[in-house]
């Protein structure tokens, strides 16, 4: 049966078909070569980008490529600090208060790329600034290192420059009460003077006198300083006949508490050492 089938086959027809198939593959290969050569001639950087993307590991391409030039940076502190903005030296380590907006501007080197400002985890896209440049704004939280990168799907090709940003957190206030900690008795000291000093690195919001006895607590506002006040001093006097001491059968703890004006990380408070009045 196989011999009969082979006998029917025409060597001339088989050769002709093989020649036509070879011609089609050769034409396709030639067309691909022409397209590749044209791509290299017209935009050789695309080839480099493609090879870099293919060699990426965990979304990070190994070769660093330039994306923006003439980079300028500026820092705008959060409003509650009541400070004006300032320039930042591009790609030089800098220290900025937490909540600062870091603005990065630059001239794009290649059109049609999606360029971002990134810390390797979060990306902030660059957008057109309306003057032929690109602009991105990064809000400083923790300390980090920022890069400019172009994204190709899930792969980033970074620019070689990097911006080290050290975040300066807002510290909690500090409160000192003169003579505290100490213990006093109403029989010995029927009038208890309280002199305090509250300080904060950026600004105080409120200073309170706090009275505690077991589960009971009472707060009395001593001061509401101006928004940019870094120091507040004052005094208060508690008498033995103060209503809080009535029906109190446990020791009373007297402290002064200060709260700051941090609207970025949240208002922080601190208490002084206590003055204890035994029952």
PDB file of C-alpha atoms in Angstrom:
ATOM      1  CA  UNK A   1       0.000   0.000   0.000  1.00  0.00           C
ATOM      2  CA  UNK A   2       2.828   2.387   0.909  1.00  0.00           C
ATOM      3  CA  UNK A   3       4.612   1.594  -2.338  1.00  0.00           C
ATOM      4  CA  UNK A   4       1.443   2.345  -4.334  1.00  0.00           C
ATOM      5  CA  UNK A   5       1.029   5.702  -2.563  1.00  0.00           C
ATOM      6  CA  UNK A   6       4.656   6.614  -3.146  1.00  0.00           C
ATOM      7  CA  UNK A   7       4.307   5.613  -6.765  1.00  0.00           C
ATOM      8  CA  UNK A   8       1.435   8.071  -7.232  1.00  0.00           C
ATOM      9  CA  UNK A   9       3.460  10.973  -5.823  1.00  0.00           C
ATOM     10  CA  UNK A  10       5.094  13.203  -8.366  1.00  0.00           C
ATOM     11  CA  UNK A  11       8.681  14.231  -7.481  1.00  0.00           C
ATOM     12  CA  UNK A  12       8.219  17.313  -9.635  1.00  0.00           C
ATOM     13  CA  UNK A  13       5.128  18.437  -7.670  1.00  0.00           C
ATOM     14  CA  UNK A  14       6.811  17.769  -4.319  1.00  0.00           C
ATOM     15  CA  UNK A  15       9.850  19.777  -5.376  1.00  0.00           C
ATOM     16  CA  UNK A  16       7.656  22.628  -6.595  1.00  0.00           C
ATOM     17  CA  UNK A  17       5.729  22.786  -3.323  1.00  0.00           C
ATOM     18  CA  UNK A  18       8.937  22.673  -1.299  1.00  0.00           C
ATOM     19  CA  UNK A  19      10.389  25.499  -3.381  1.00  0.00           C
ATOM     20  CA  UNK A  20       7.290  27.670  -2.855  1.00  0.00           C
ATOM     21  CA  UNK A  21       7.306  27.020   0.926  1.00  0.00           C
ATOM     22  CA  UNK A  22      10.991  27.883   1.115  1.00  0.00           C
ATOM     23  CA  UNK A  23      10.331  31.079  -0.819  1.00  0.00           C
ATOM     24  CA  UNK A  24       7.548  32.124   1.593  1.00  0.00           C
ATOM     25  CA  UNK A  25       9.754  31.552   4.665  1.00  0.00           C
ATOM     26  CA  UNK A  26      12.636  33.377   3.054  1.00  0.00           C
ATOM     27  CA  UNK A  27      10.356  36.340   2.216  1.00  0.00           C
ATOM     28  CA  UNK A  28       9.037  36.428   5.782  1.00  0.00           C
ATOM     29  CA  UNK A  29      12.550  36.330   7.184  1.00  0.00           C
ATOM     30  CA  UNK A  30      13.647  39.095   4.835  1.00  0.00           C
ATOM     31  CA  UNK A  31      10.659  41.250   5.807  1.00  0.00           C
ATOM     32  CA  UNK A  32      11.395  40.723   9.507  1.00  0.00           C
ATOM     33  CA  UNK A  33      15.030  41.642   8.946  1.00  0.00           C
ATOM     34  CA  UNK A  34      14.051  44.792   7.072  1.00  0.00           C
ATOM     35  CA  UNK A  35      11.651  45.811   9.864  1.00  0.00           C
ATOM     36  CA  UNK A  36      14.298  45.147  12.517  1.00  0.00           C
ATOM     37  CA  UNK A  37      16.943  47.123  10.651  1.00  0.00           C
ATOM     38  CA  UNK A  38      14.464  49.963  10.116  1.00  0.00           C
ATOM     39  CA  UNK A  39      13.608  50.000  13.825  1.00  0.00           C
ATOM     40  CA  UNK A  40      17.272  50.175  14.747  1.00  0.00           C
ATOM     41  CA  UNK A  41      17.882  52.982  12.239  1.00  0.00           C
ATOM     42  CA  UNK A  42      14.760  55.016  13.081  1.00  0.00           C
ATOM     43  CA  UNK A  43      14.739  54.565  16.893  1.00  0.00           C
ATOM     44  CA  UNK A  44      17.575  52.386  18.172  1.00  0.00           C
ATOM     45  CA  UNK A  45      16.699  53.245  21.801  1.00  0.00           C
ATOM     46  CA  UNK A  46      13.521  51.154  21.498  1.00  0.00           C
ATOM     47  CA  UNK A  47      15.655  48.075  20.908  1.00  0.00           C
ATOM     48  CA  UNK A  48      17.718  48.807  24.010  1.00  0.00           C
ATOM     49  CA  UNK A  49      14.546  49.314  26.038  1.00  0.00           C
ATOM     50  CA  UNK A  50      13.100  46.037  24.795  1.00  0.00           C
ATOM     51  CA  UNK A  51      16.226  44.066  25.657  1.00  0.00           C
ATOM     52  CA  UNK A  52      16.360  45.757  29.080  1.00  0.00           C
ATOM     53  CA  UNK A  53      12.738  44.826  29.775  1.00  0.00           C
ATOM     54  CA  UNK A  54      13.387  41.224  28.741  1.00  0.00           C
ATOM     55  CA  UNK A  55      16.267  41.031  31.223  1.00  0.00           C
ATOM     56  CA  UNK A  56      14.178  42.446  34.120  1.00  0.00           C
ATOM     57  CA  UNK A  57      14.052  40.680  37.488  1.00  0.00           C
ATOM     58  CA  UNK A  58      11.131  41.209  39.850  1.00  0.00           C
ATOM     59  CA  UNK A  59       9.903  44.112  37.743  1.00  0.00           C
ATOM     60  CA  UNK A  60      13.236  45.970  37.787  1.00  0.00           C
ATOM     61  CA  UNK A  61      15.304  46.221  34.601  1.00  0.00           C
ATOM     62  CA  UNK A  62      19.091  45.930  35.081  1.00  0.00           C
ATOM     63  CA  UNK A  63      20.201  48.753  32.760  1.00  0.00           C
ATOM     64  CA  UNK A  64      19.708  52.349  33.988  1.00  0.00           C
ATOM     65  CA  UNK A  65      18.590  54.743  31.233  1.00  0.00           C
ATOM     66  CA  UNK A  66      18.037  58.541  31.185  1.00  0.00           C
ATOM     67  CA  UNK A  67      14.416  59.779  30.984  1.00  0.00           C
ATOM     68  CA  UNK A  68      14.393  63.437  32.077  1.00  0.00           C
ATOM     69  CA  UNK A  69      16.966  66.203  32.070  1.00  0.00           C
ATOM     70  CA  UNK A  70      17.291  69.723  33.539  1.00  0.00           C
ATOM     71  CA  UNK A  71      15.788  68.472  36.800  1.00  0.00           C
ATOM     72  CA  UNK A  72      14.691  71.048  39.396  1.00  0.00           C
ATOM     73  CA  UNK A  73      13.221  70.245  42.825  1.00  0.00           C
ATOM     74  CA  UNK A  74      11.336  72.246  45.413  1.00  0.00           C
ATOM     75  CA  UNK A  75       9.954  71.468  48.875  1.00  0.00           C
ATOM     76  CA  UNK A  76       6.730  72.855  50.364  1.00  0.00           C
ATOM     77  CA  UNK A  77       6.335  72.112  54.109  1.00  0.00           C
ATOM     78  CA  UNK A  78       2.891  71.215  55.503  1.00  0.00           C
ATOM     79  CA  UNK A  79       0.698  74.223  56.332  1.00  0.00           C
ATOM     80  CA  UNK A  80       0.777  73.749  60.093  1.00  0.00           C
ATOM     81  CA  UNK A  81       4.530  74.491  60.165  1.00  0.00           C
ATOM     82  CA  UNK A  82       3.922  78.024  58.815  1.00  0.00           C
ATOM     83  CA  UNK A  83       7.092  77.901  56.714  1.00  0.00           C
ATOM     84  CA  UNK A  84       7.677  78.972  53.137  1.00  0.00           C
ATOM     85  CA  UNK A  85       8.832  76.588  50.422  1.00  0.00           C
ATOM     86  CA  UNK A  86      12.437  76.272  49.338  1.00  0.00           C
ATOM     87  CA  UNK A  87      14.548  74.830  46.544  1.00  0.00           C
ATOM     88  CA  UNK A  88      16.168  71.419  46.919  1.00  0.00           C
ATOM     89  CA  UNK A  89      19.414  70.458  45.198  1.00  0.00           C
ATOM     90  CA  UNK A  90      18.442  67.775  42.706  1.00  0.00           C
ATOM     91  CA  UNK A  91      19.768  64.305  43.459  1.00  0.00           C
ATOM     92  CA  UNK A  92      21.548  65.377  46.651  1.00  0.00           C
ATOM     93  CA  UNK A  93      20.610  63.952  50.087  1.00  0.00           C
ATOM     94  CA  UNK A  94      18.090  66.189  51.829  1.00  0.00           C
ATOM     95  CA  UNK A  95      16.182  66.301  55.126  1.00  0.00           C
ATOM     96  CA  UNK A  96      12.532  67.348  55.027  1.00  0.00           C
ATOM     97  CA  UNK A  97       9.743  67.503  57.636  1.00  0.00           C
ATOM     98  CA  UNK A  98       7.218  64.694  57.379  1.00  0.00           C
ATOM     99  CA  UNK A  99       4.271  65.799  55.245  1.00  0.00           C
ATOM    100  CA  UNK A 100       6.401  67.997  52.961  1.00  0.00           C
ATOM    101  CA  UNK A 101       5.471  68.028  49.270  1.00  0.00           C
ATOM    102  CA  UNK A 102       8.553  67.419  47.117  1.00  0.00           C
ATOM    103  CA  UNK A 103       8.011  68.765  43.588  1.00  0.00           C
ATOM    104  CA  UNK A 104      10.194  67.400  40.765  1.00  0.00           C
ATOM    105  CA  UNK A 105      10.305  69.051  37.340  1.00  0.00           C
ATOM    106  CA  UNK A 106      12.262  68.042  34.264  1.00  0.00           C
ATOM    107  CA  UNK A 107      12.487  68.030  30.489  1.00  0.00           C
ATOM    108  CA  UNK A 108      11.529  64.692  28.876  1.00  0.00           C
ATOM    109  CA  UNK A 109      14.279  63.146  26.765  1.00  0.00           C
ATOM    110  CA  UNK A 110      12.007  60.763  24.845  1.00  0.00           C
ATOM    111  CA  UNK A 111       8.380  61.150  23.913  1.00  0.00           C
ATOM    112  CA  UNK A 112       5.742  58.489  24.390  1.00  0.00           C
ATOM    113  CA  UNK A 113       7.129  57.001  27.608  1.00  0.00           C
ATOM    114  CA  UNK A 114       5.236  56.692  30.867  1.00  0.00           C
ATOM    115  CA  UNK A 115       7.611  58.276  33.394  1.00  0.00           C
ATOM    116  CA  UNK A 116       7.112  58.036  37.158  1.00  0.00           C
ATOM    117  CA  UNK A 117       8.729  59.141  40.404  1.00  0.00           C
ATOM    118  CA  UNK A 118       9.102  56.003  42.522  1.00  0.00           C
ATOM    119  CA  UNK A 119      10.597  54.552  45.674  1.00  0.00           C
ATOM    120  CA  UNK A 120      10.458  51.071  44.185  1.00  0.00           C
ATOM    121  CA  UNK A 121       7.055  50.376  45.747  1.00  0.00           C
ATOM    122  CA  UNK A 122       4.794  53.321  44.998  1.00  0.00           C
ATOM    123  CA  UNK A 123       4.760  55.233  41.708  1.00  0.00           C
ATOM    124  CA  UNK A 124       3.726  58.869  41.210  1.00  0.00           C
ATOM    125  CA  UNK A 125       3.226  59.637  37.490  1.00  0.00           C
ATOM    126  CA  UNK A 126       4.877  62.631  35.857  1.00  0.00           C
ATOM    127  CA  UNK A 127       2.340  64.820  34.055  1.00  0.00           C
ATOM    128  CA  UNK A 128       2.630  67.603  31.495  1.00  0.00           C
ATOM    129  CA  UNK A 129       3.377  70.921  33.191  1.00  0.00           C
ATOM    130  CA  UNK A 130       1.908  72.910  30.310  1.00  0.00           C
ATOM    131  CA  UNK A 131       5.288  74.299  29.258  1.00  0.00           C
ATOM    132  CA  UNK A 132       6.780  71.293  27.494  1.00  0.00           C
ATOM    133  CA  UNK A 133       8.116  69.720  30.675  1.00  0.00           C
ATOM    134  CA  UNK A 134       7.049  67.090  33.184  1.00  0.00           C
ATOM    135  CA  UNK A 135       6.134  67.487  36.846  1.00  0.00           C
ATOM    136  CA  UNK A 136       5.521  65.072  39.729  1.00  0.00           C
ATOM    137  CA  UNK A 137       4.731  65.686  43.415  1.00  0.00           C
ATOM    138  CA  UNK A 138       5.756  63.333  46.209  1.00  0.00           C
ATOM    139  CA  UNK A 139       4.446  63.652  49.791  1.00  0.00           C
ATOM    140  CA  UNK A 140       7.197  62.779  52.267  1.00  0.00           C
ATOM    141  CA  UNK A 141       6.191  60.204  54.895  1.00  0.00           C
ATOM    142  CA  UNK A 142       9.044  57.953  55.961  1.00  0.00           C
ATOM    143  CA  UNK A 143      12.670  58.258  54.912  1.00  0.00           C
ATOM    144  CA  UNK A 144      13.187  56.817  51.434  1.00  0.00           C
ATOM    145  CA  UNK A 145      15.216  56.901  48.217  1.00  0.00           C
ATOM    146  CA  UNK A 146      13.418  58.215  45.124  1.00  0.00           C
ATOM    147  CA  UNK A 147      14.137  57.436  41.474  1.00  0.00           C
ATOM    148  CA  UNK A 148      12.881  58.577  38.093  1.00  0.00           C
ATOM    149  CA  UNK A 149      11.783  55.580  36.004  1.00  0.00           C
ATOM    150  CA  UNK A 150       9.879  54.670  32.855  1.00  0.00           C
ATOM    151  CA  UNK A 151       7.268  51.927  33.153  1.00  0.00           C
ATOM    152  CA  UNK A 152       6.680  49.213  30.582  1.00  0.00           C
ATOM    153  CA  UNK A 153       3.780  47.149  31.891  1.00  0.00           C
ATOM    154  CA  UNK A 154       4.935  45.835  35.260  1.00  0.00           C
ATOM    155  CA  UNK A 155       8.610  46.579  34.549  1.00  0.00           C
ATOM    156  CA  UNK A 156      10.436  49.772  35.585  1.00  0.00           C
ATOM    157  CA  UNK A 157      13.583  51.022  33.890  1.00  0.00           C
ATOM    158  CA  UNK A 158      15.156  53.445  36.347  1.00  0.00           C
ATOM    159  CA  UNK A 159      17.255  56.505  35.708  1.00  0.00           C
ATOM    160  CA  UNK A 160      20.666  56.256  37.338  1.00  0.00           C
ATOM    161  CA  UNK A 161      20.136  59.346  39.540  1.00  0.00           C
ATOM    162  CA  UNK A 162      18.623  58.900  42.998  1.00  0.00           C
ATOM    163  CA  UNK A 163      17.248  61.260  45.622  1.00  0.00           C
ATOM    164  CA  UNK A 164      17.813  60.294  49.258  1.00  0.00           C
ATOM    165  CA  UNK A 165      15.115  61.878  51.464  1.00  0.00           C
ATOM    166  CA  UNK A 166      15.381  61.760  55.251  1.00  0.00           C
ATOM    167  CA  UNK A 167      12.014  62.363  56.894  1.00  0.00           C
ATOM    168  CA  UNK A 168      12.047  64.534  60.032  1.00  0.00           C
ATOM    169  CA  UNK A 169       9.142  63.490  62.286  1.00  0.00           C
ATOM    170  CA  UNK A 170       7.250  65.962  64.447  1.00  0.00           C
ATOM    171  CA  UNK A 171       8.273  65.339  68.051  1.00  0.00           C
ATOM    172  CA  UNK A 172       5.850  65.200  70.969  1.00  0.00           C
ATOM    173  CA  UNK A 173       5.692  68.221  73.293  1.00  0.00           C
ATOM    174  CA  UNK A 174       7.592  68.382  76.573  1.00  0.00           C
ATOM    175  CA  UNK A 175       6.071  69.627  79.841  1.00  0.00           C
ATOM    176  CA  UNK A 176       7.854  70.488  83.085  1.00  0.00           C
ATOM    177  CA  UNK A 177       6.047  71.362  86.305  1.00  0.00           C
ATOM    178  CA  UNK A 178       8.163  73.061  88.946  1.00  0.00           C
ATOM    179  CA  UNK A 179       8.883  70.709  91.845  1.00  0.00           C
ATOM    180  CA  UNK A 180       7.248  67.648  90.250  1.00  0.00           C
ATOM    181  CA  UNK A 181       7.181  64.800  90.872  1.00  0.00           C
ATOM    182  CA  UNK A 182       6.263  65.238  94.500  1.00  0.00           C
ATOM    183  CA  UNK A 183       3.636  64.385  97.103  1.00  0.00           C
ATOM    184  CA  UNK A 184       1.875  66.958  99.244  1.00  0.00           C
ATOM    185  CA  UNK A 185      -0.993  67.023 101.790  1.00  0.00           C
ATOM    186  CA  UNK A 186      -3.797  69.545 101.817  1.00  0.00           C
ATOM    187  CA  UNK A 187      -3.373  69.993 105.576  1.00  0.00           C
ATOM    188  CA  UNK A 188       0.233  70.994 105.036  1.00  0.00           C
ATOM    189  CA  UNK A 189      -0.355  72.902 101.793  1.00  0.00           C
ATOM    190  CA  UNK A 190      -3.970  74.134 101.470  1.00  0.00           C
ATOM    191  CA  UNK A 191      -3.005  76.086  98.344  1.00  0.00           C
ATOM    192  CA  UNK A 192      -0.962  74.128  95.781  1.00  0.00           C
ATOM    193  CA  UNK A 193       0.858  76.354  93.262  1.00  0.00           C
ATOM    194  CA  UNK A 194       1.535  74.867  89.830  1.00  0.00           C
ATOM    195  CA  UNK A 195       4.086  76.523  87.570  1.00  0.00           C
ATOM    196  CA  UNK A 196       4.637  74.887  84.207  1.00  0.00           C
ATOM    197  CA  UNK A 197       6.633  75.244  81.016  1.00  0.00           C
ATOM    198  CA  UNK A 198       5.461  73.503  77.812  1.00  0.00           C
ATOM    199  CA  UNK A 199       7.616  73.341  74.668  1.00  0.00           C
ATOM    200  CA  UNK A 200       7.260  71.836  71.200  1.00  0.00           C
ATOM    201  CA  UNK A 201       9.468  71.691  68.112  1.00  0.00           C
ATOM    202  CA  UNK A 202       6.815  73.171  65.785  1.00  0.00           C
ATOM    203  CA  UNK A 203       3.877  74.563  67.738  1.00  0.00           C
ATOM    204  CA  UNK A 204       1.565  74.071  70.703  1.00  0.00           C
ATOM    205  CA  UNK A 205      -2.204  73.793  70.384  1.00  0.00           C
ATOM    206  CA  UNK A 206      -3.443  73.557  73.972  1.00  0.00           C
ATOM    207  CA  UNK A 207      -2.199  73.177  77.549  1.00  0.00           C
ATOM    208  CA  UNK A 208      -4.516  71.570  80.131  1.00  0.00           C
ATOM    209  CA  UNK A 209      -4.513  70.946  83.840  1.00  0.00           C
ATOM    210  CA  UNK A 210      -5.512  67.310  84.447  1.00  0.00           C
ATOM    211  CA  UNK A 211      -6.936  66.032  87.737  1.00  0.00           C
ATOM    212  CA  UNK A 212      -7.330  62.284  88.255  1.00  0.00           C
ATOM    213  CA  UNK A 213      -8.684  60.249  91.142  1.00  0.00           C
ATOM    214  CA  UNK A 214      -9.256  56.591  90.372  1.00  0.00           C
ATOM    215  CA  UNK A 215     -11.564  56.479  87.342  1.00  0.00           C
ATOM    216  CA  UNK A 216     -12.470  60.173  87.631  1.00  0.00           C
ATOM    217  CA  UNK A 217     -10.772  62.694  85.393  1.00  0.00           C
ATOM    218  CA  UNK A 218     -11.250  66.412  84.907  1.00  0.00           C
ATOM    219  CA  UNK A 219      -9.509  68.716  82.441  1.00  0.00           C
ATOM    220  CA  UNK A 220      -9.172  72.470  82.704  1.00  0.00           C
ATOM    221  CA  UNK A 221      -7.764  74.538  79.857  1.00  0.00           C
ATOM    222  CA  UNK A 222      -4.778  76.567  80.986  1.00  0.00           C
ATOM    223  CA  UNK A 223      -3.732  78.000  77.634  1.00  0.00           C
ATOM    224  CA  UNK A 224      -4.406  77.951  73.902  1.00  0.00           C
ATOM    225  CA  UNK A 225      -1.183  79.400  72.471  1.00  0.00           C
ATOM    226  CA  UNK A 226      -0.812  80.989  69.057  1.00  0.00           C
ATOM    227  CA  UNK A 227      -0.400  78.437  66.273  1.00  0.00           C
ATOM    228  CA  UNK A 228       3.343  78.999  65.929  1.00  0.00           C
ATOM    229  CA  UNK A 229       4.153  79.281  69.656  1.00  0.00           C
ATOM    230  CA  UNK A 230       6.982  76.926  70.590  1.00  0.00           C
ATOM    231  CA  UNK A 231       6.990  77.743  74.314  1.00  0.00           C
ATOM    232  CA  UNK A 232       4.169  78.385  76.772  1.00  0.00           C
ATOM    233  CA  UNK A 233       4.639  79.209  80.446  1.00  0.00           C
ATOM    234  CA  UNK A 234       2.018  79.757  83.089  1.00  0.00           C
ATOM    235  CA  UNK A 235       0.748  79.065  86.561  1.00  0.00           C
ATOM    236  CA  UNK A 236      -2.325  77.816  88.386  1.00  0.00           C
ATOM    237  CA  UNK A 237      -3.294  77.439  92.025  1.00  0.00           C
ATOM    238  CA  UNK A 238      -5.469  74.651  93.427  1.00  0.00           C
ATOM    239  CA  UNK A 239      -7.187  75.297  96.758  1.00  0.00           C
ATOM    240  CA  UNK A 240      -8.064  72.661  99.355  1.00  0.00           C
ATOM    241  CA  UNK A 241     -11.722  73.629  98.901  1.00  0.00           C
ATOM    242  CA  UNK A 242     -11.595  72.842  95.151  1.00  0.00           C
ATOM    243  CA  UNK A 243     -14.790  70.944  94.139  1.00  0.00           C
ATOM    244  CA  UNK A 244     -12.730  68.070  92.709  1.00  0.00           C
ATOM    245  CA  UNK A 245     -11.477  67.132  96.175  1.00  0.00           C
ATOM    246  CA  UNK A 246     -15.018  66.712  97.489  1.00  0.00           C
ATOM    247  CA  UNK A 247     -16.234  63.111  97.714  1.00  0.00           C
ATOM    248  CA  UNK A 248     -12.793  61.901  96.669  1.00  0.00           C
ATOM    249  CA  UNK A 249     -11.519  58.961  98.677  1.00  0.00           C
ATOM    250  CA  UNK A 250      -8.496  58.051  96.604  1.00  0.00           C
ATOM    251  CA  UNK A 251      -5.242  59.949  95.973  1.00  0.00           C
ATOM    252  CA  UNK A 252      -5.518  62.816  93.485  1.00  0.00           C
ATOM    253  CA  UNK A 253      -2.891  63.067  90.741  1.00  0.00           C
ATOM    254  CA  UNK A 254      -2.299  66.528  89.269  1.00  0.00           C
ATOM    255  CA  UNK A 255      -0.496  66.899  85.943  1.00  0.00           C
ATOM    256  CA  UNK A 256      -0.181  69.396  83.111  1.00  0.00           C
ATOM    257  CA  UNK A 257      -0.726  68.067  79.585  1.00  0.00           C
ATOM    258  CA  UNK A 258       0.308  69.785  76.345  1.00  0.00           C
ATOM    259  CA  UNK A 259      -0.857  68.972  72.824  1.00  0.00           C
ATOM    260  CA  UNK A 260       0.855  69.982  69.593  1.00  0.00           C
ATOM    261  CA  UNK A 261      -0.561  71.102  66.239  1.00  0.00           C
ATOM    262  CA  UNK A 262       0.619  68.201  64.039  1.00  0.00           C
ATOM    263  CA  UNK A 263      -2.048  67.724  61.348  1.00  0.00           C
ATOM    264  CA  UNK A 264       0.044  65.264  59.322  1.00  0.00           C
ATOM    265  CA  UNK A 265       0.830  62.407  61.717  1.00  0.00           C
ATOM    266  CA  UNK A 266      -1.901  63.358  64.180  1.00  0.00           C
ATOM    267  CA  UNK A 267      -1.940  65.527  67.291  1.00  0.00           C
ATOM    268  CA  UNK A 268       0.519  64.321  69.938  1.00  0.00           C
ATOM    269  CA  UNK A 269       0.368  65.020  73.651  1.00  0.00           C
ATOM    270  CA  UNK A 270       2.668  64.768  76.656  1.00  0.00           C
ATOM    271  CA  UNK A 271       2.154  65.032  80.409  1.00  0.00           C
ATOM    272  CA  UNK A 272       4.320  66.417  83.129  1.00  0.00           C
ATOM    273  CA  UNK A 273       5.464  64.484  86.163  1.00  0.00           C
ATOM    274  CA  UNK A 274       2.633  64.382  88.726  1.00  0.00           C
ATOM    275  CA  UNK A 275       1.910  66.124  91.989  1.00  0.00           C
ATOM    276  CA  UNK A 276       0.143  63.559  94.176  1.00  0.00           C
ATOM    277  CA  UNK A 277      -2.288  64.578  96.907  1.00  0.00           C
ATOM    278  CA  UNK A 278      -3.052  61.560  99.152  1.00  0.00           C
ATOM    279  CA  UNK A 279      -6.556  61.165 100.495  1.00  0.00           C
TER     280      UNK A 279
END
